[in-house]
PDB file of C-alpha atoms and ligand atoms in Angstrom:
ATOM      1  CA  UNK Q  22     -22.343  11.060  27.387  1.00 53.00           C
ATOM      2  CA  UNK Q  23     -26.021  10.491  26.668  1.00 69.00           C
ATOM      3  CA  UNK Q  24     -27.043   6.844  26.276  1.00 73.00           C
ATOM      4  CA  UNK Q  25     -28.918   7.668  23.060  1.00 80.00           C
ATOM      5  CA  UNK Q  26     -25.687   8.999  21.537  1.00 87.00           C
ATOM      6  CA  UNK Q  27     -23.959   5.681  22.201  1.00 90.00           C
ATOM      7  CA  UNK Q  28     -26.918   3.823  20.695  1.00 94.00           C
ATOM      8  CA  UNK Q  29     -26.878   6.130  17.702  1.00 95.00           C
ATOM      9  CA  UNK Q  30     -23.192   5.391  17.161  1.00 95.00           C
ATOM     10  CA  UNK Q  31     -23.778   1.649  17.539  1.00 95.00           C
ATOM     11  CA  UNK Q  32     -26.501   1.886  14.884  1.00 96.00           C
ATOM     12  CA  UNK Q  33     -24.195   3.964  12.676  1.00 96.00           C
ATOM     13  CA  UNK Q  34     -21.500   1.289  12.874  1.00 95.00           C
ATOM     14  CA  UNK Q  35     -23.983  -1.397  11.839  1.00 94.00           C
ATOM     15  CA  UNK Q  36     -25.093   0.735   8.904  1.00 95.00           C
ATOM     16  CA  UNK Q  37     -21.512   1.586   7.879  1.00 94.00           C
ATOM     17  CA  UNK Q  38     -22.078   5.315   8.317  1.00 96.00           C
ATOM     18  CA  UNK Q  39     -18.507   5.833   9.555  1.00 96.00           C
ATOM     19  CA  UNK Q  40     -16.450   6.280   6.424  1.00 97.00           C
ATOM     20  CA  UNK Q  41     -12.788   6.907   5.740  1.00 98.00           C
ATOM     21  CA  UNK Q  42     -11.822  10.167   4.052  1.00 98.00           C
ATOM     22  CA  UNK Q  43      -8.370  10.405   2.478  1.00 98.00           C
ATOM     23  CA  UNK Q  44      -6.078  13.426   2.601  1.00 98.00           C
ATOM     24  CA  UNK Q  45      -2.964  13.555   0.392  1.00 98.00           C
ATOM     25  CA  UNK Q  46       0.575  13.613   1.801  1.00 98.00           C
ATOM     26  CA  UNK Q  47       3.022  15.164  -0.594  1.00 97.00           C
ATOM     27  CA  UNK Q  48       6.797  15.176  -0.911  1.00 97.00           C
ATOM     28  CA  UNK Q  49       7.713  18.850  -0.438  1.00 97.00           C
ATOM     29  CA  UNK Q  50      10.730  18.740  -2.727  1.00 96.00           C
ATOM     30  CA  UNK Q  51       8.963  17.281  -5.766  1.00 94.00           C
ATOM     31  CA  UNK Q  52       5.273  17.829  -5.107  1.00 94.00           C
ATOM     32  CA  UNK Q  53       4.722  14.102  -5.705  1.00 94.00           C
ATOM     33  CA  UNK Q  54       2.115  12.172  -3.765  1.00 96.00           C
ATOM     34  CA  UNK Q  55       3.590   9.913  -1.074  1.00 97.00           C
ATOM     35  CA  UNK Q  56       0.395   8.628   0.519  1.00 98.00           C
ATOM     36  CA  UNK Q  57      -2.834   9.496   2.289  1.00 98.00           C
ATOM     37  CA  UNK Q  58      -3.918  10.035   5.877  1.00 98.00           C
ATOM     38  CA  UNK Q  59      -7.202   8.365   6.702  1.00 98.00           C
ATOM     39  CA  UNK Q  60      -9.574  10.694   8.560  1.00 98.00           C
ATOM     40  CA  UNK Q  61     -12.825   9.222   9.809  1.00 97.00           C
ATOM     41  CA  UNK Q  62     -16.165  10.920   9.099  1.00 98.00           C
ATOM     42  CA  UNK Q  63     -19.650  10.051  10.301  1.00 97.00           C
ATOM     43  CA  UNK Q  64     -22.155  10.449   7.488  1.00 96.00           C
ATOM     44  CA  UNK Q  65     -25.190  10.942   9.734  1.00 95.00           C
ATOM     45  CA  UNK Q  66     -28.643  10.608   8.101  1.00 95.00           C
ATOM     46  CA  UNK Q  67     -30.044  13.689   9.896  1.00 94.00           C
ATOM     47  CA  UNK Q  68     -27.057  15.592  11.211  1.00 94.00           C
ATOM     48  CA  UNK Q  69     -24.868  15.545   8.098  1.00 95.00           C
ATOM     49  CA  UNK Q  70     -21.119  15.022   8.208  1.00 96.00           C
ATOM     50  CA  UNK Q  71     -19.742  14.742  11.770  1.00 96.00           C
ATOM     51  CA  UNK Q  72     -15.999  15.186  12.407  1.00 96.00           C
ATOM     52  CA  UNK Q  73     -13.893  12.784  14.477  1.00 95.00           C
ATOM     53  CA  UNK Q  74     -13.282  15.204  17.338  1.00 93.00           C
ATOM     54  CA  UNK Q  75     -16.993  14.805  18.075  1.00 94.00           C
ATOM     55  CA  UNK Q  76     -17.495  11.057  17.746  1.00 95.00           C
ATOM     56  CA  UNK Q  77     -14.110   9.477  18.582  1.00 92.00           C
ATOM     57  CA  UNK Q  78     -14.459  10.480  22.282  1.00 90.00           C
ATOM     58  CA  UNK Q  79     -17.986   9.081  22.180  1.00 93.00           C
ATOM     59  CA  UNK Q  80     -16.699   5.790  20.758  1.00 93.00           C
ATOM     60  CA  UNK Q  81     -14.028   5.672  23.458  1.00 89.00           C
ATOM     61  CA  UNK Q  82     -16.543   6.249  26.269  1.00 90.00           C
ATOM     62  CA  UNK Q  83     -18.994   3.724  24.855  1.00 92.00           C
ATOM     63  CA  UNK Q  84     -16.353   1.044  24.371  1.00 90.00           C
ATOM     64  CA  UNK Q  85     -17.013   1.021  20.629  1.00 92.00           C
ATOM     65  CA  UNK Q  86     -13.523   1.883  19.525  1.00 89.00           C
ATOM     66  CA  UNK Q  87     -12.487  -1.632  18.550  1.00 88.00           C
ATOM     67  CA  UNK Q  88     -15.590  -2.050  16.421  1.00 91.00           C
ATOM     68  CA  UNK Q  89     -15.099   1.384  14.843  1.00 93.00           C
ATOM     69  CA  UNK Q  90     -11.475   0.686  13.936  1.00 92.00           C
ATOM     70  CA  UNK Q  91     -12.358  -2.737  12.528  1.00 91.00           C
ATOM     71  CA  UNK Q  92     -15.100  -1.318  10.295  1.00 94.00           C
ATOM     72  CA  UNK Q  93     -12.970   1.618   9.253  1.00 95.00           C
ATOM     73  CA  UNK Q  94      -9.969  -0.543   8.358  1.00 95.00           C
ATOM     74  CA  UNK Q  95     -12.112  -2.821   6.207  1.00 95.00           C
ATOM     75  CA  UNK Q  96     -13.387   0.216   4.300  1.00 96.00           C
ATOM     76  CA  UNK Q  97      -9.850   1.643   4.056  1.00 97.00           C
ATOM     77  CA  UNK Q  98      -8.367  -1.559   2.672  1.00 97.00           C
ATOM     78  CA  UNK Q  99     -11.255  -1.923   0.224  1.00 96.00           C
ATOM     79  CA  UNK Q 100     -10.675   1.620  -1.052  1.00 96.00           C
ATOM     80  CA  UNK Q 101      -6.932   0.909  -1.184  1.00 95.00           C
ATOM     81  CA  UNK Q 102      -7.505  -1.426  -4.136  1.00 92.00           C
ATOM     82  CA  UNK Q 103      -7.571   1.789  -6.205  1.00 88.00           C
ATOM     83  CA  UNK Q 104      -4.387   3.231  -4.657  1.00 95.00           C
ATOM     84  CA  UNK Q 105      -1.029   2.481  -6.343  1.00 96.00           C
ATOM     85  CA  UNK Q 106       1.303   0.184  -4.392  1.00 95.00           C
ATOM     86  CA  UNK Q 107       4.048   2.740  -3.744  1.00 95.00           C
ATOM     87  CA  UNK Q 108       1.745   4.987  -1.707  1.00 97.00           C
ATOM     88  CA  UNK Q 109       1.352   4.676   2.068  1.00 98.00           C
ATOM     89  CA  UNK Q 110      -1.775   4.899   4.198  1.00 98.00           C
ATOM     90  CA  UNK Q 111      -1.656   6.575   7.606  1.00 98.00           C
ATOM     91  CA  UNK Q 112      -4.250   5.609  10.193  1.00 97.00           C
ATOM     92  CA  UNK Q 113      -4.830   7.327  13.553  1.00 95.00           C
ATOM     93  CA  UNK Q 114      -4.757   5.223  16.681  1.00 92.00           C
ATOM     94  CA  UNK Q 115      -6.472   6.621  19.753  1.00 85.00           C
ATOM     95  CA  UNK Q 116      -5.663   6.543  23.402  1.00 77.00           C
ATOM     96  CA  UNK Q 117      -7.890   3.635  24.462  1.00 83.00           C
ATOM     97  CA  UNK Q 118      -6.857   1.569  21.461  1.00 87.00           C
ATOM     98  CA  UNK Q 119      -3.346   1.584  22.823  1.00 88.00           C
ATOM     99  CA  UNK Q 120      -4.619  -0.277  25.888  1.00 87.00           C
ATOM    100  CA  UNK Q 121      -6.078  -3.084  23.766  1.00 89.00           C
ATOM    101  CA  UNK Q 122      -3.628  -5.951  23.435  1.00 92.00           C
ATOM    102  CA  UNK Q 123      -5.657  -7.478  20.579  1.00 93.00           C
ATOM    103  CA  UNK Q 124      -5.178  -4.366  18.381  1.00 94.00           C
ATOM    104  CA  UNK Q 125      -2.083  -5.669  16.492  1.00 96.00           C
ATOM    105  CA  UNK Q 126      -3.822  -8.966  15.744  1.00 96.00           C
ATOM    106  CA  UNK Q 127      -6.967  -7.191  14.462  1.00 94.00           C
ATOM    107  CA  UNK Q 128      -4.990  -4.872  12.222  1.00 96.00           C
ATOM    108  CA  UNK Q 129      -2.975  -7.785  10.829  1.00 96.00           C
ATOM    109  CA  UNK Q 130      -6.106  -9.845  10.141  1.00 95.00           C
ATOM    110  CA  UNK Q 131      -7.850  -6.971   8.330  1.00 95.00           C
ATOM    111  CA  UNK Q 132      -4.757  -6.252   6.224  1.00 96.00           C
ATOM    112  CA  UNK Q 133      -4.194  -9.905   5.342  1.00 96.00           C
ATOM    113  CA  UNK Q 134      -7.805 -10.379   4.326  1.00 95.00           C
ATOM    114  CA  UNK Q 135      -7.441  -7.504   1.842  1.00 95.00           C
ATOM    115  CA  UNK Q 136      -3.879  -8.534   0.831  1.00 95.00           C
ATOM    116  CA  UNK Q 137      -2.678  -5.114   1.951  1.00 96.00           C
ATOM    117  CA  UNK Q 138       1.029  -5.229   2.933  1.00 97.00           C
ATOM    118  CA  UNK Q 139       1.538  -3.998   6.499  1.00 97.00           C
ATOM    119  CA  UNK Q 140       4.649  -2.062   5.514  1.00 97.00           C
ATOM    120  CA  UNK Q 141       2.429   0.385   3.595  1.00 97.00           C
ATOM    121  CA  UNK Q 142       0.553   1.155   6.789  1.00 98.00           C
ATOM    122  CA  UNK Q 143       1.670   4.013   9.039  1.00 98.00           C
ATOM    123  CA  UNK Q 144       0.073   4.163  12.472  1.00 97.00           C
ATOM    124  CA  UNK Q 145      -0.216   7.663  13.920  1.00 96.00           C
ATOM    125  CA  UNK Q 146      -0.014   7.865  17.684  1.00 93.00           C
ATOM    126  CA  UNK Q 147      -0.469  11.031  19.731  1.00 87.00           C
ATOM    127  CA  UNK Q 148       1.640  11.798  22.741  1.00 78.00           C
ATOM    128  CA  UNK Q 149      -1.334  11.825  25.085  1.00 78.00           C
ATOM    129  CA  UNK Q 150      -1.949   8.149  24.298  1.00 74.00           C
ATOM    130  CA  UNK Q 151       1.587   7.327  25.350  1.00 76.00           C
ATOM    131  CA  UNK Q 152       1.470   9.425  28.488  1.00 76.00           C
ATOM    132  CA  UNK Q 153      -1.837   8.018  29.741  1.00 73.00           C
ATOM    133  CA  UNK Q 154      -0.742   4.419  29.889  1.00 73.00           C
ATOM    134  CA  UNK Q 155       2.910   4.266  29.127  1.00 82.00           C
ATOM    135  CA  UNK Q 156       3.839   0.650  29.687  1.00 87.00           C
ATOM    136  CA  UNK Q 157       0.880  -0.959  27.902  1.00 89.00           C
ATOM    137  CA  UNK Q 158       1.020   1.600  25.127  1.00 90.00           C
ATOM    138  CA  UNK Q 159       4.723   0.928  24.567  1.00 91.00           C
ATOM    139  CA  UNK Q 160       4.188  -2.822  24.369  1.00 94.00           C
ATOM    140  CA  UNK Q 161       1.330  -2.501  21.881  1.00 95.00           C
ATOM    141  CA  UNK Q 162       3.139   0.083  19.750  1.00 94.00           C
ATOM    142  CA  UNK Q 163       6.256  -2.086  19.674  1.00 95.00           C
ATOM    143  CA  UNK Q 164       4.223  -5.072  18.534  1.00 97.00           C
ATOM    144  CA  UNK Q 165       2.594  -3.002  15.768  1.00 97.00           C
ATOM    145  CA  UNK Q 166       6.048  -2.023  14.607  1.00 97.00           C
ATOM    146  CA  UNK Q 167       7.393  -5.577  14.830  1.00 97.00           C
ATOM    147  CA  UNK Q 168       4.642  -6.908  12.612  1.00 97.00           C
ATOM    148  CA  UNK Q 169       5.786  -4.562   9.877  1.00 98.00           C
ATOM    149  CA  UNK Q 170       3.939  -1.227  10.111  1.00 98.00           C
ATOM    150  CA  UNK Q 171       5.574   2.147  10.554  1.00 98.00           C
ATOM    151  CA  UNK Q 172       4.930   4.414  13.518  1.00 97.00           C
ATOM    152  CA  UNK Q 173       4.384   8.168  13.451  1.00 96.00           C
ATOM    153  CA  UNK Q 174       4.356  10.473  16.454  1.00 94.00           C
ATOM    154  CA  UNK Q 175       1.374  12.730  15.724  1.00 93.00           C
ATOM    155  CA  UNK Q 176       0.740  16.344  16.801  1.00 91.00           C
ATOM    156  CA  UNK Q 177       4.321  16.645  17.999  1.00 91.00           C
ATOM    157  CA  UNK Q 178       4.984  19.553  20.294  1.00 85.00           C
ATOM    158  CA  UNK Q 179       1.542  19.786  21.859  1.00 85.00           C
ATOM    159  CA  UNK Q 180       1.845  17.145  24.583  1.00 75.00           C
ATOM    160  CA  UNK Q 181       4.584  16.597  27.105  1.00 67.00           C
ATOM    161  CA  UNK Q 182       7.647  14.368  27.667  1.00 60.00           C
ATOM    162  CA  UNK Q 183       7.721  13.947  23.918  1.00 72.00           C
ATOM    163  CA  UNK Q 184      11.462  13.537  23.806  1.00 85.00           C
ATOM    164  CA  UNK Q 185      11.313  10.528  26.074  1.00 85.00           C
ATOM    165  CA  UNK Q 186       8.871   8.817  23.680  1.00 88.00           C
ATOM    166  CA  UNK Q 187      11.185   9.506  20.771  1.00 89.00           C
ATOM    167  CA  UNK Q 188      13.973   7.857  22.675  1.00 88.00           C
ATOM    168  CA  UNK Q 189      12.003   4.826  23.834  1.00 87.00           C
ATOM    169  CA  UNK Q 190       9.834   3.904  20.853  1.00 91.00           C
ATOM    170  CA  UNK Q 191      10.963   2.993  17.339  1.00 93.00           C
ATOM    171  CA  UNK Q 192       9.203   5.844  15.526  1.00 95.00           C
ATOM    172  CA  UNK Q 193       9.703   6.310  11.790  1.00 98.00           C
ATOM    173  CA  UNK Q 194       7.941   9.627  11.361  1.00 97.00           C
ATOM    174  CA  UNK Q 195       7.476  12.873  13.246  1.00 96.00           C
ATOM    175  CA  UNK Q 196       4.401  14.998  12.513  1.00 96.00           C
ATOM    176  CA  UNK Q 197       4.697  18.682  13.392  1.00 95.00           C
ATOM    177  CA  UNK Q 198       1.440  19.890  14.838  1.00 93.00           C
ATOM    178  CA  UNK Q 199      -0.642  22.171  12.637  1.00 94.00           C
ATOM    179  CA  UNK Q 200      -0.703  24.861  15.326  1.00 93.00           C
ATOM    180  CA  UNK Q 201       2.995  25.625  14.685  1.00 93.00           C
ATOM    181  CA  UNK Q 202       2.688  25.236  10.925  1.00 96.00           C
ATOM    182  CA  UNK Q 203      -0.289  27.570  10.601  1.00 94.00           C
ATOM    183  CA  UNK Q 204       1.378  30.373  12.527  1.00 93.00           C
ATOM    184  CA  UNK Q 205       4.733  30.090  10.733  1.00 93.00           C
ATOM    185  CA  UNK Q 206       3.813  32.929   8.419  1.00 88.00           C
ATOM    186  CA  UNK Q 207       2.978  35.230  11.341  1.00 91.00           C
ATOM    187  CA  UNK Q 208       5.332  34.642  14.246  1.00 93.00           C
ATOM    188  CA  UNK Q 209       9.033  34.209  14.450  1.00 94.00           C
ATOM    189  CA  UNK Q 210       8.593  31.877  17.444  1.00 93.00           C
ATOM    190  CA  UNK Q 211       6.564  29.379  15.407  1.00 92.00           C
ATOM    191  CA  UNK Q 212       9.181  29.431  12.678  1.00 94.00           C
ATOM    192  CA  UNK Q 213      11.906  28.757  15.233  1.00 95.00           C
ATOM    193  CA  UNK Q 214       9.903  25.933  16.822  1.00 93.00           C
ATOM    194  CA  UNK Q 215       9.185  24.361  13.430  1.00 95.00           C
ATOM    195  CA  UNK Q 216      12.878  24.633  12.558  1.00 97.00           C
ATOM    196  CA  UNK Q 217      13.857  22.958  15.825  1.00 96.00           C
ATOM    197  CA  UNK Q 218      11.382  20.090  15.348  1.00 95.00           C
ATOM    198  CA  UNK Q 219      12.513  19.480  11.756  1.00 97.00           C
ATOM    199  CA  UNK Q 220      16.131  19.558  12.951  1.00 97.00           C
ATOM    200  CA  UNK Q 221      15.363  17.088  15.726  1.00 96.00           C
ATOM    201  CA  UNK Q 222      13.529  14.757  13.333  1.00 96.00           C
ATOM    202  CA  UNK Q 223      16.317  14.872  10.783  1.00 96.00           C
ATOM    203  CA  UNK Q 224      19.030  14.248  13.335  1.00 96.00           C
ATOM    204  CA  UNK Q 225      17.118  11.178  14.552  1.00 96.00           C
ATOM    205  CA  UNK Q 226      16.707  10.042  10.900  1.00 97.00           C
ATOM    206  CA  UNK Q 227      12.930  10.323  11.101  1.00 97.00           C
ATOM    207  CA  UNK Q 228      10.723  11.353   8.216  1.00 98.00           C
ATOM    208  CA  UNK Q 229       9.415  14.809   9.107  1.00 98.00           C
ATOM    209  CA  UNK Q 230       5.856  15.706   8.153  1.00 98.00           C
ATOM    210  CA  UNK Q 231       4.157  19.081   8.493  1.00 98.00           C
ATOM    211  CA  UNK Q 232       0.371  19.080   8.817  1.00 96.00           C
ATOM    212  CA  UNK Q 233      -1.953  22.012   8.157  1.00 97.00           C
ATOM    213  CA  UNK Q 234      -0.049  23.604   5.238  1.00 97.00           C
ATOM    214  CA  UNK Q 235      -2.398  26.146   3.704  1.00 96.00           C
ATOM    215  CA  UNK Q 236      -0.045  28.397   1.743  1.00 96.00           C
ATOM    216  CA  UNK Q 237       2.836  28.041  -0.688  1.00 96.00           C
ATOM    217  CA  UNK Q 238       4.902  30.417   1.469  1.00 96.00           C
ATOM    218  CA  UNK Q 239       4.642  28.008   4.405  1.00 97.00           C
ATOM    219  CA  UNK Q 240       5.475  25.044   2.151  1.00 97.00           C
ATOM    220  CA  UNK Q 241       8.557  26.889   0.849  1.00 97.00           C
ATOM    221  CA  UNK Q 242       9.737  27.696   4.376  1.00 97.00           C
ATOM    222  CA  UNK Q 243       9.295  24.068   5.473  1.00 98.00           C
ATOM    223  CA  UNK Q 244      11.167  22.782   2.431  1.00 98.00           C
ATOM    224  CA  UNK Q 245      13.967  25.206   3.163  1.00 97.00           C
ATOM    225  CA  UNK Q 246      14.091  23.933   6.765  1.00 97.00           C
ATOM    226  CA  UNK Q 247      14.533  20.382   5.443  1.00 98.00           C
ATOM    227  CA  UNK Q 248      11.048  19.023   6.140  1.00 98.00           C
ATOM    228  CA  UNK Q 249      10.252  15.919   4.043  1.00 98.00           C
ATOM    229  CA  UNK Q 250       6.485  15.707   3.633  1.00 98.00           C
ATOM    230  CA  UNK Q 251       3.546  18.069   3.761  1.00 98.00           C
ATOM    231  CA  UNK Q 252      -0.178  17.765   4.242  1.00 98.00           C
ATOM    232  CA  UNK Q 253      -2.821  20.457   4.160  1.00 98.00           C
ATOM    233  CA  UNK Q 254      -5.390  22.305   2.161  1.00 97.00           C
ATOM    234  CA  UNK Q 255      -2.712  23.578  -0.194  1.00 97.00           C
ATOM    235  CA  UNK Q 256      -2.407  20.003  -1.506  1.00 96.00           C
ATOM    236  CA  UNK Q 257      -5.936  18.808  -0.927  1.00 96.00           C
ATOM    237  CA  UNK Q 258      -8.704  18.394   1.594  1.00 97.00           C
ATOM    238  CA  UNK Q 259      -9.773  14.961   2.834  1.00 98.00           C
ATOM    239  CA  UNK Q 260     -11.946  13.248   0.174  1.00 97.00           C
ATOM    240  CA  UNK Q 261     -14.315  10.254   0.311  1.00 97.00           C
ATOM    241  CA  UNK Q 262     -13.225   6.983  -1.388  1.00 96.00           C
ATOM    242  CA  UNK Q 263     -15.209   7.674  -4.559  1.00 96.00           C
ATOM    243  CA  UNK Q 264     -13.133  10.800  -5.218  1.00 96.00           C
ATOM    244  CA  UNK Q 265      -9.787   8.988  -4.898  1.00 96.00           C
ATOM    245  CA  UNK Q 266      -9.403   8.297  -8.651  1.00 94.00           C
ATOM    246  CA  UNK Q 267      -9.774  12.024  -9.353  1.00 93.00           C
ATOM    247  CA  UNK Q 268      -7.140  13.000  -6.758  1.00 94.00           C
ATOM    248  CA  UNK Q 269      -4.806  10.269  -7.986  1.00 95.00           C
ATOM    249  CA  UNK Q 270      -5.173  11.373 -11.605  1.00 91.00           C
ATOM    250  CA  UNK Q 271      -4.350  14.965 -10.693  1.00 88.00           C
ATOM    251  CA  UNK Q 272      -1.498  14.239  -8.289  1.00 84.00           C
ATOM    252  CA  UNK Q 273       0.234  11.265  -9.915  1.00 79.00           C
ATOM    253  CA  UNK Q 274       0.706  12.954 -13.254  1.00 67.00           C
ATOM    254  CA  UNK Q 275       3.890  14.980 -12.686  1.00 57.00           C
ATOM    255  CA  UNK Q 276       4.105  16.629 -16.124  1.00 55.00           C
ATOM    256  CA  UNK Q 277       1.377  18.796 -17.634  1.00 52.00           C
ATOM    257  CA  UNK Q 278      -0.109  17.305 -20.821  1.00 51.00           C
ATOM    258  CA  UNK Q 279       1.707  18.293 -24.011  1.00 58.00           C
ATOM    259  CA  UNK Q 280      -0.592  20.603 -25.988  1.00 58.00           C
ATOM    260  CA  UNK Q 281      -1.780  19.472 -29.400  1.00 60.00           C
ATOM    261  CA  UNK Q 282       0.041  21.354 -32.181  1.00 58.00           C
ATOM    262  CA  UNK Q 283      -2.359  23.905 -33.543  1.00 56.00           C
ATOM    263  CA  UNK Q 284      -3.083  24.122 -37.222  1.00 51.00           C
ATOM    264  CA  UNK Q 285      -2.618  27.514 -38.949  1.00 46.00           C
ATOM    265  CA  UNK Q 286      -6.350  27.522 -39.649  1.00 47.00           C
ATOM    266  CA  UNK Q 287      -7.141  27.182 -35.947  1.00 44.00           C
ATOM    267  CA  UNK Q 288      -4.620  29.928 -35.167  1.00 42.00           C
ATOM    268  CA  UNK Q 289      -6.220  32.361 -37.503  1.00 40.00           C
ATOM    269  CA  UNK Q 290      -9.501  32.103 -35.630  1.00 38.00           C
ATOM    270  CA  UNK Q 291      -7.889  33.332 -32.371  1.00 40.00           C
TER     271      UNK Q 291
HETATM  272  P1  LIG U 310      -4.854  14.664  13.100  1.00 92.78           P
HETATM  273  O1  LIG U 310      -4.477  13.233  13.047  1.00 92.78           O
HETATM  274  O2  LIG U 310      -3.814  15.609  13.574  1.00 92.78           O
HETATM  275  O3  LIG U 310      -5.354  15.016  11.626  1.00 92.78           O
HETATM  276  C1  LIG U 310      -5.148  16.239  11.006  1.00 92.78           C
HETATM  277  C2  LIG U 310      -6.382  17.133  11.113  1.00 92.78           C
HETATM  278  O4  LIG U 310      -6.089  18.391  10.503  1.00 92.78           O
HETATM  279  C3  LIG U 310      -7.607  16.596  10.365  1.00 92.78           C
HETATM  280  O5  LIG U 310      -8.771  17.029  11.074  1.00 92.78           O
HETATM  281  C4  LIG U 310      -7.524  17.316   9.026  1.00 92.78           C
HETATM  282  O6  LIG U 310      -8.767  17.384   8.347  1.00 92.78           O
HETATM  283  C5  LIG U 310      -7.034  18.665   9.476  1.00 92.78           C
HETATM  284  N1  LIG U 310      -6.320  19.394   8.429  1.00 92.78           N
HETATM  285  C6  LIG U 310      -5.464  18.894   7.496  1.00 92.78           C
HETATM  286  N2  LIG U 310      -4.951  19.872   6.741  1.00 92.78           N
HETATM  287  C7  LIG U 310      -5.487  21.031   7.180  1.00 92.78           C
HETATM  288  C8  LIG U 310      -5.330  22.414   6.784  1.00 92.78           C
HETATM  289  O7  LIG U 310      -4.576  22.748   5.870  1.00 92.78           O
HETATM  290  N3  LIG U 310      -6.044  23.322   7.485  1.00 92.78           N
HETATM  291  C9  LIG U 310      -6.870  22.972   8.510  1.00 92.78           C
HETATM  292  N4  LIG U 310      -7.541  23.941   9.141  1.00 92.78           N
HETATM  293  N5  LIG U 310      -7.031  21.687   8.924  1.00 92.78           N
HETATM  294  C10 LIG U 310      -6.343  20.732   8.251  1.00 92.78           C
HETATM  295  P2  LIG U 310      -9.997  16.041  11.339  1.00 92.78           P
HETATM  296  O8  LIG U 310     -10.223  15.193  10.130  1.00 92.78           O
HETATM  297  O9  LIG U 310     -11.137  16.847  11.859  1.00 92.78           O
HETATM  298  O10 LIG U 310      -9.460  15.087  12.467  1.00 92.78           O
HETATM  299  C11 LIG U 310      -9.192  15.569  13.755  1.00 92.78           C
HETATM  300  C12 LIG U 310      -8.481  14.530  14.588  1.00 92.78           C
HETATM  301  O11 LIG U 310      -9.307  13.404  14.846  1.00 92.78           O
HETATM  302  C13 LIG U 310      -7.250  13.953  13.907  1.00 92.78           C
HETATM  303  O12 LIG U 310      -6.166  14.847  14.042  1.00 92.78           O
HETATM  304  C14 LIG U 310      -7.071  12.652  14.658  1.00 92.78           C
HETATM  305  O13 LIG U 310      -6.372  12.852  15.860  1.00 92.78           O
HETATM  306  C15 LIG U 310      -8.499  12.262  14.984  1.00 92.78           C
HETATM  307  N6  LIG U 310      -8.958  11.200  14.061  1.00 92.78           N
HETATM  308  C16 LIG U 310      -9.334  11.312  12.771  1.00 92.78           C
HETATM  309  N7  LIG U 310      -9.695  10.115  12.246  1.00 92.78           N
HETATM  310  C17 LIG U 310      -9.514   9.216  13.241  1.00 92.78           C
HETATM  311  C18 LIG U 310      -9.695   7.790  13.343  1.00 92.78           C
HETATM  312  O14 LIG U 310     -10.082   7.083  12.395  1.00 92.78           O
HETATM  313  N8  LIG U 310      -9.402   7.208  14.552  1.00 92.78           N
HETATM  314  C19 LIG U 310      -8.948   7.941  15.606  1.00 92.78           C
HETATM  315  N9  LIG U 310      -8.696   7.299  16.736  1.00 92.78           N
HETATM  316  N10 LIG U 310      -8.779   9.264  15.557  1.00 92.78           N
HETATM  317  C20 LIG U 310      -9.047   9.910  14.398  1.00 92.78           C
HETATM  318 MG1  LIG U 311      -3.058  12.073  12.407  1.00 92.78          MG
HETATM  319 MG1  LIG U 312      -1.789  15.207  13.342  1.00 92.78          MG
HETATM  320 MG1  LIG U 313      -3.236  17.577  14.559  1.00 92.78          MG
END
């Protein structure tokens, strides 16, 4: 990592250039909105929009993760003022954050300051974070759960010893990795794997979530398999906070508007 990159990120954090984007999560059976996943973006003055796969590792290396999460959560909870109370917010927790014993306290403080109830917060943890530092990670994850948030196992199927984590940690949600979901339409193997993961999640009474749904065919297959929630471009791309009202208006209104009765005069002009 170049030192100037770390300095650039430090500057970006001071200037609040790291912003939360929100991607809808939808109940497959009804199409109703169930919440949003928060996906961080760096709005760089010269380089444009930078995705998290580029700057999260940088933040980890530079020891800026705590600061990043703090800033991001403040922005998330501020934006949440516009989000109805029955919807959840999912936030990604990275590997090094699960070595930080002050993480639960920081999350609680940020939520309390914004009067955001912790039971609306879902914390997404990837398997790699659990594998890298199992004992610490388990203790921190358990504390996050005990203070009221829900836990999701993210990108399920891409790491290893996943089943052990499911047994040892009180997860609420299982997220099927997009790599299986995207290839469901093409290979029988992916369909079988997705079916097995949904079956596993259901038998453990976990909420199953499929990420990366891009087509209605895939959504239909997942619904048929018994998957609960979906996320992907079919339902909406991640949007910045200022576009939340628009997404909410479109997704919260289950019935199409009733058309105005047309007058005979108007009809005759058609
Ligand atoms: P993730 O948690 O698995 O998030 C899902 C990723 O899939 C997001 O990429 C999202 O934009 C993308 N995605 C969703 N639906 C579709 C689709 O239908 N098609 C395609 N092609 N992609 C879709 P993104 O935003 O680039 O984030 C990448 C990863 O970065 C995330 O994967 C997550 O692990 C991490 N990340 C994002 N925000 C944060 C954050 O605030 N903190 C930490 N620690 N990690 C974050
Ligand atoms: Mg995630
Ligand atoms: Mg994921
Ligand atoms: Mg993923």
